[in-house]
DNA sequence: CCATATGTTACTCG
DNA sequence: ACGAGTAACATATG
């Protein structure tokens, strides 16, 4: 589920919750397949007694910078969650890993669909180097993205979902970005004008920052939906202009929002004002 | 039973 | 080489 704003919300709730500077005093692996690398027995040995120095985000990855030069990366994929609970709390449904911090707090990784992955490495670049730039970076190099767009014959929607071009957009924010920029998701990337490409990047930044401000998009209230580490839901679902707005009137031109499968994903757009 | 789901990757076919 | 389509990962919901 989580896209850039949701991951950012999780990271800030971890920081706000004082998880930085804590020591990993114990780990319990319940579902070992959620450890990507190294193998889970090495993982449990290596993670022990590491201090969490810093928590940050790159694309949709959560980065725990640990002592001794290690990094633990967490990708929540569709339904992954991190939750903080008391040490006395018993195992939660779909809980796959629990870290004991400072012998008093439990940081749990919970994931209904089990797509989420955690891995531990000394080489942060190995996973992150493939990622395109951050759309909300104030120093974002527009021309670098423009040249990539102009080299691709893919539909622009597919390109927005490609993390190696721009990192952090997923299905919801890609549709919101295209609506904001008035671009049809089926449009072939290299046919975009300079003006459209600029609108696209400005819109991506706008919808992502709005998502962060609203603490993420939680479409429903169950375990499938996004929540921060205290199980607080986001509010951005109340600010969506097209995603899941099928058959509703476009907020800009009043035409009917349509739904279509593009790049194997449900895509919502206004056929009238998105050209 | 069927379709669908906020992600990513590997594979096939043309 | 490229893009589109499909399946896979695994589970739950309507």
Short mmCIF file of C-alpha atoms (C1' of nucleotides) in Angstrom, two decimals:
data_model
loop_
_atom_site.label_atom_id
_atom_site.label_comp_id
_atom_site.label_asym_id
_atom_site.label_seq_id
_atom_site.Cartn_x
_atom_site.Cartn_y
_atom_site.Cartn_z
CA UNK A 1 0.00 0.00 0.00
CA UNK A 2 2.47 2.56 1.01
CA UNK A 3 3.83 5.03 -1.49
CA UNK A 4 6.19 7.88 -0.74
CA UNK A 5 3.86 9.89 1.56
CA UNK A 6 2.89 6.81 3.56
CA UNK A 7 6.51 5.69 3.98
CA UNK A 8 7.45 9.24 4.95
CA UNK A 9 4.63 9.22 7.52
CA UNK A 10 5.90 5.96 9.00
CA UNK A 11 9.46 7.32 9.18
CA UNK A 12 8.40 10.51 10.91
CA UNK A 13 6.26 8.58 13.38
CA UNK A 14 9.26 6.36 14.15
CA UNK A 15 11.43 9.41 14.76
CA UNK A 16 8.75 11.18 16.76
CA UNK A 17 8.27 7.99 18.76
CA UNK A 18 11.90 8.21 19.84
CA UNK A 19 13.00 5.02 18.11
CA UNK A 20 16.26 6.60 17.01
CA UNK A 21 19.14 6.01 19.43
CA UNK A 22 17.59 2.83 20.76
CA UNK A 23 19.41 -0.47 20.99
CA UNK A 24 18.12 -3.69 19.43
CA UNK A 25 18.23 -5.96 22.46
CA UNK A 26 16.43 -8.96 20.98
CA UNK A 27 14.78 -10.17 17.80
CA UNK A 28 12.19 -12.81 17.14
CA UNK A 29 11.60 -13.98 13.58
CA UNK A 30 8.20 -15.54 13.11
CA UNK A 31 8.04 -15.68 9.29
CA UNK A 32 11.60 -16.04 8.01
CA UNK A 33 10.77 -15.45 4.35
CA UNK A 34 10.26 -11.76 4.99
CA UNK A 35 14.04 -11.49 5.47
CA UNK A 36 15.46 -10.88 2.04
CA UNK A 37 19.14 -11.03 2.98
CA UNK A 38 21.23 -12.30 4.62
CA UNK A 39 19.62 -15.61 5.55
CA UNK A 40 17.50 -15.34 8.65
CA UNK A 41 19.92 -17.00 11.05
CA UNK A 42 22.72 -14.62 10.07
CA UNK A 43 20.23 -11.78 10.20
CA UNK A 44 19.24 -12.55 13.78
CA UNK A 45 22.88 -12.76 14.88
CA UNK A 46 23.95 -9.59 13.09
CA UNK A 47 21.04 -7.42 14.12
CA UNK A 48 21.57 -8.07 17.82
CA UNK A 49 23.06 -5.25 19.89
CA UNK A 50 23.08 -2.82 16.99
CA UNK A 51 22.12 0.71 17.81
CA UNK A 52 19.60 2.51 15.59
CA UNK A 53 21.49 5.71 14.79
CA UNK A 54 19.15 7.26 12.25
CA UNK A 55 15.87 6.49 10.45
CA UNK A 56 15.26 7.88 6.99
CA UNK A 57 13.54 7.20 3.67
CA UNK A 58 14.59 6.76 0.07
CA UNK A 59 11.81 6.12 -2.44
CA UNK A 60 9.54 3.60 -0.75
CA UNK A 61 12.32 2.16 1.42
CA UNK A 62 12.65 2.81 5.12
CA UNK A 63 16.32 3.01 6.09
CA UNK A 64 17.53 2.19 9.59
CA UNK A 65 21.16 3.29 9.82
CA UNK A 66 22.73 1.04 12.43
CA UNK A 67 25.98 0.98 14.34
CA UNK A 68 29.02 -0.81 12.88
CA UNK A 69 28.16 0.42 9.40
CA UNK A 70 25.05 -1.67 8.85
CA UNK A 71 21.78 -0.61 7.27
CA UNK A 72 18.43 -2.32 7.65
CA UNK A 73 16.09 -1.61 4.77
CA UNK A 74 12.35 -2.22 5.04
CA UNK A 75 10.02 -2.27 2.05
CA UNK A 76 6.37 -2.44 3.05
CA UNK A 77 5.12 -3.43 -0.44
CA UNK A 78 1.30 -3.67 -0.37
CA UNK A 79 0.24 -4.31 3.21
CA UNK A 80 3.36 -4.08 5.37
CA UNK A 81 3.21 -2.14 8.61
CA UNK A 82 5.57 -1.21 11.39
CA UNK A 83 4.02 -0.94 14.83
CA UNK A 84 5.26 0.01 18.25
CA UNK A 85 3.81 -1.84 21.20
CA UNK A 86 4.52 -2.56 24.78
CA UNK A 87 6.78 -5.47 25.65
CA UNK A 88 3.90 -7.28 27.33
CA UNK A 89 1.82 -7.30 24.15
CA UNK A 90 1.32 -10.79 22.78
CA UNK A 91 1.84 -11.73 19.16
CA UNK A 92 -0.30 -9.81 16.71
CA UNK A 93 -2.01 -11.39 13.72
CA UNK A 94 0.30 -11.50 10.66
CA UNK A 95 3.23 -10.35 12.74
CA UNK A 96 6.43 -11.61 11.08
CA UNK A 97 9.26 -10.04 13.06
CA UNK A 98 9.47 -8.37 16.42
CA UNK A 99 12.43 -6.36 17.56
CA UNK A 100 12.89 -5.66 21.23
CA UNK A 101 14.33 -2.18 21.74
CA UNK A 102 16.12 -1.13 24.92
CA UNK A 103 14.51 -4.13 26.62
CA UNK A 104 11.26 -2.23 26.88
CA UNK A 105 9.60 -1.53 23.51
CA UNK A 106 8.53 -3.85 20.70
CA UNK A 107 8.89 -2.79 17.08
CA UNK A 108 6.85 -5.22 14.98
CA UNK A 109 6.75 -5.87 11.28
CA UNK A 110 3.24 -6.93 10.29
CA UNK A 111 2.19 -7.84 6.78
CA UNK A 112 -1.02 -9.59 5.77
CA UNK A 113 -0.01 -10.38 2.23
CA UNK A 114 3.61 -11.17 3.07
CA UNK A 115 5.06 -9.23 0.15
CA UNK A 116 7.07 -6.91 2.37
CA UNK A 117 10.80 -7.48 2.74
CA UNK A 118 13.51 -6.59 5.20
CA UNK A 119 17.19 -6.79 4.54
CA UNK A 120 20.39 -6.02 6.26
CA UNK A 121 23.47 -4.84 4.43
CA UNK A 122 26.63 -2.81 4.77
CA UNK A 123 26.22 -1.64 1.20
CA UNK A 124 23.29 0.74 1.12
CA UNK A 125 23.81 1.45 -2.55
CA UNK A 126 23.16 -2.09 -3.72
CA UNK A 127 19.40 -1.59 -3.44
CA UNK A 128 19.07 2.16 -3.70
CA UNK A 129 21.27 2.91 -6.70
CA UNK A 130 18.56 1.80 -9.13
CA UNK A 131 16.12 4.38 -7.80
CA UNK A 132 15.38 7.53 -9.72
CA UNK A 133 15.47 10.90 -7.95
CA UNK A 134 13.03 12.03 -5.27
CA UNK A 135 10.16 14.03 -6.81
CA UNK A 136 10.00 16.28 -3.75
CA UNK A 137 13.71 17.06 -3.73
CA UNK A 138 14.06 20.85 -4.02
CA UNK A 139 17.18 20.29 -6.13
CA UNK A 140 15.45 17.86 -8.50
CA UNK A 141 17.03 18.05 -11.93
CA UNK A 142 14.02 18.48 -14.24
CA UNK A 143 16.08 18.12 -17.41
CA UNK A 144 17.35 14.72 -16.37
CA UNK A 145 13.77 13.45 -16.05
CA UNK A 146 12.66 15.19 -19.24
CA UNK A 147 15.33 13.42 -21.26
CA UNK A 148 14.22 10.07 -19.86
CA UNK A 149 10.58 10.81 -20.68
CA UNK A 150 11.51 11.79 -24.23
CA UNK A 151 13.38 8.51 -24.74
CA UNK A 152 10.43 6.30 -23.82
CA UNK A 153 7.62 4.96 -25.95
CA UNK A 154 5.82 3.66 -22.89
CA UNK A 155 2.56 5.12 -21.70
CA UNK A 156 3.23 7.94 -19.26
CA UNK A 157 1.31 6.15 -16.49
CA UNK A 158 3.67 3.17 -16.77
CA UNK A 159 6.65 5.50 -16.69
CA UNK A 160 5.45 7.21 -13.51
CA UNK A 161 5.24 3.81 -11.82
CA UNK A 162 8.81 2.98 -12.87
CA UNK A 163 10.92 3.63 -9.77
CA UNK A 164 14.10 3.97 -11.80
CA UNK A 165 12.79 7.12 -13.49
CA UNK A 166 11.30 8.84 -10.45
CA UNK A 167 11.03 7.18 -7.06
CA UNK A 168 8.09 7.12 -4.69
CA UNK A 169 5.01 7.28 -6.87
CA UNK A 170 2.59 4.35 -6.79
CA UNK A 171 -0.81 3.78 -8.29
CA UNK A 172 -2.72 6.35 -6.24
CA UNK A 173 -0.32 9.27 -6.51
CA UNK A 174 0.50 8.53 -10.16
CA UNK A 175 -3.20 8.95 -11.04
CA UNK A 176 -3.46 12.05 -8.86
CA UNK A 177 -0.35 13.51 -10.51
CA UNK A 178 -1.72 12.94 -14.02
CA UNK A 179 -5.04 14.53 -13.11
CA UNK A 180 -3.32 17.52 -11.58
CA UNK A 181 -1.14 17.91 -14.68
CA UNK A 182 -4.13 17.37 -17.03
CA UNK A 183 -2.35 14.56 -18.84
CA UNK A 184 -4.04 11.41 -20.12
CA UNK A 185 -2.41 8.29 -18.61
CA UNK A 186 -2.42 6.61 -22.02
CA UNK A 187 -0.32 9.30 -23.60
CA UNK A 188 2.99 8.05 -24.98
CA UNK A 189 5.80 9.51 -22.90
CA UNK A 190 7.90 10.89 -25.74
CA UNK A 191 4.92 12.80 -27.12
CA UNK A 192 4.74 15.06 -24.08
CA UNK A 193 5.50 18.71 -24.58
CA UNK A 194 7.97 20.58 -22.42
CA UNK A 195 5.08 22.35 -20.75
CA UNK A 196 3.37 19.05 -19.97
CA UNK A 197 6.53 17.52 -18.56
CA UNK A 198 7.05 20.50 -16.32
CA UNK A 199 3.42 20.32 -15.18
CA UNK A 200 3.94 16.62 -14.49
CA UNK A 201 6.87 17.17 -12.13
CA UNK A 202 5.23 20.14 -10.43
CA UNK A 203 2.07 18.07 -9.95
CA UNK A 204 3.95 15.06 -8.59
CA UNK A 205 5.56 17.28 -6.00
CA UNK A 206 2.24 18.90 -5.15
CA UNK A 207 0.27 15.67 -4.66
CA UNK A 208 3.08 13.99 -2.73
CA UNK A 209 3.54 16.93 -0.37
CA UNK A 210 -0.21 17.05 0.14
CA UNK A 211 -0.14 13.32 0.92
CA UNK A 212 2.60 13.85 3.49
CA UNK A 213 0.75 16.78 5.04
CA UNK A 214 -2.35 14.60 5.39
CA UNK A 215 -0.28 11.77 6.88
CA UNK A 216 -0.90 9.34 4.06
CA UNK A 217 -3.86 7.75 2.29
CA UNK A 218 -5.86 5.13 4.18
CA UNK A 219 -8.61 3.89 1.89
CA UNK A 220 -10.27 1.74 4.52
CA UNK A 221 -9.97 1.03 8.21
CA UNK A 222 -8.84 -2.60 8.34
CA UNK A 223 -5.45 -4.35 8.44
CA UNK A 224 -5.12 -3.94 4.68
CA UNK A 225 -4.96 -0.22 4.95
CA UNK A 226 -2.25 2.19 5.73
CA UNK A 227 -1.54 3.27 9.30
CA UNK A 228 1.44 4.70 11.10
CA UNK A 229 3.32 3.00 13.95
CA UNK A 230 0.57 3.86 16.44
CA UNK A 231 -2.12 2.51 14.08
CA UNK A 232 -3.32 6.00 13.29
CA UNK A 233 -4.87 6.26 9.85
CA UNK A 234 -4.09 8.99 7.34
CA UNK A 235 -6.49 11.61 6.02
CA UNK A 236 -5.40 12.00 2.41
CA UNK A 237 -8.22 9.76 1.12
CA UNK A 238 -10.44 12.80 1.70
CA UNK A 239 -8.39 14.84 -0.70
CA UNK A 240 -8.17 12.54 -3.72
CA UNK A 241 -9.35 14.01 -6.99
CA UNK A 242 -9.49 10.94 -9.23
CA UNK A 243 -8.29 7.76 -7.55
CA UNK A 244 -11.31 5.56 -6.79
CA UNK A 245 -13.58 8.33 -8.12
CA UNK A 246 -14.99 6.25 -10.97
CA UNK A 247 -18.33 7.52 -12.30
CA UNK A 248 -18.12 10.60 -10.15
CA UNK A 249 -17.98 14.06 -11.73
CA UNK A 250 -14.54 15.52 -12.35
CA UNK A 251 -13.90 18.25 -9.80
CA UNK A 252 -12.43 20.43 -12.51
CA UNK A 253 -14.71 20.02 -15.53
CA UNK A 254 -17.66 17.97 -14.26
CA UNK A 255 -17.18 15.18 -16.82
CA UNK A 256 -17.42 11.59 -15.63
CA UNK A 257 -14.23 10.00 -14.26
CA UNK A 258 -13.46 6.72 -15.99
CA UNK A 259 -11.54 3.64 -14.91
CA UNK A 260 -9.28 1.68 -17.23
CA UNK A 261 -6.52 -0.89 -16.81
CA UNK A 262 -3.24 0.68 -17.81
CA UNK A 263 0.10 -0.96 -17.13
CA UNK A 264 -1.87 -3.72 -15.38
CA UNK A 265 -3.15 -1.30 -12.79
CA UNK A 266 -6.55 0.30 -12.30
CA UNK A 267 -6.24 3.82 -13.60
CA UNK A 268 -8.69 6.60 -12.94
CA UNK A 269 -8.79 9.74 -15.04
CA UNK A 270 -10.98 12.37 -16.59
CA UNK A 271 -11.24 11.68 -20.34
CA UNK A 272 -12.30 15.23 -20.94
CA UNK A 273 -9.75 17.49 -19.24
CA UNK A 274 -6.83 15.04 -19.20
CA UNK A 275 -5.46 15.19 -22.73
"C1'" DC B 1 -16.45 -19.01 -7.45
"C1'" DC B 2 -14.97 -14.40 -9.27
"C1'" DA B 3 -12.54 -9.98 -9.30
"C1'" DT B 4 -9.82 -6.86 -6.91
"C1'" DA B 5 -6.15 -4.86 -3.90
"C1'" DT B 6 -1.55 1.42 -2.20
"C1'" DG B 7 4.35 -3.20 -5.09
"C1'" DT B 8 7.98 -5.35 -7.61
"C1'" DT B 9 10.24 -8.67 -10.50
"C1'" DA B 10 10.78 -12.36 -13.86
"C1'" DC B 11 9.34 -14.24 -17.86
"C1'" DT B 12 7.24 -14.69 -22.59
"C1'" DC B 13 5.79 -13.06 -26.94
"C1'" DG B 14 5.71 -10.15 -30.87
"C1'" DA C 1 16.24 -3.90 -27.64
"C1'" DC C 2 11.62 -2.57 -26.30
"C1'" DG C 3 7.00 -2.70 -24.75
"C1'" DA C 4 2.95 -5.20 -23.51
"C1'" DG C 5 1.02 -8.80 -21.13
"C1'" DT C 6 1.07 -12.45 -17.65
"C1'" DA C 7 2.28 -14.74 -13.60
"C1'" DA C 8 4.23 -14.93 -9.23
"C1'" DC C 9 4.75 -13.74 -4.37
"C1'" DA C 10 0.19 -14.65 -0.46
"C1'" DT C 11 -4.02 -13.17 1.80
"C1'" DA C 12 -8.34 -11.01 2.51
"C1'" DT C 13 -12.53 -8.70 1.12
"C1'" DG C 14 -16.78 -7.77 -1.32
#
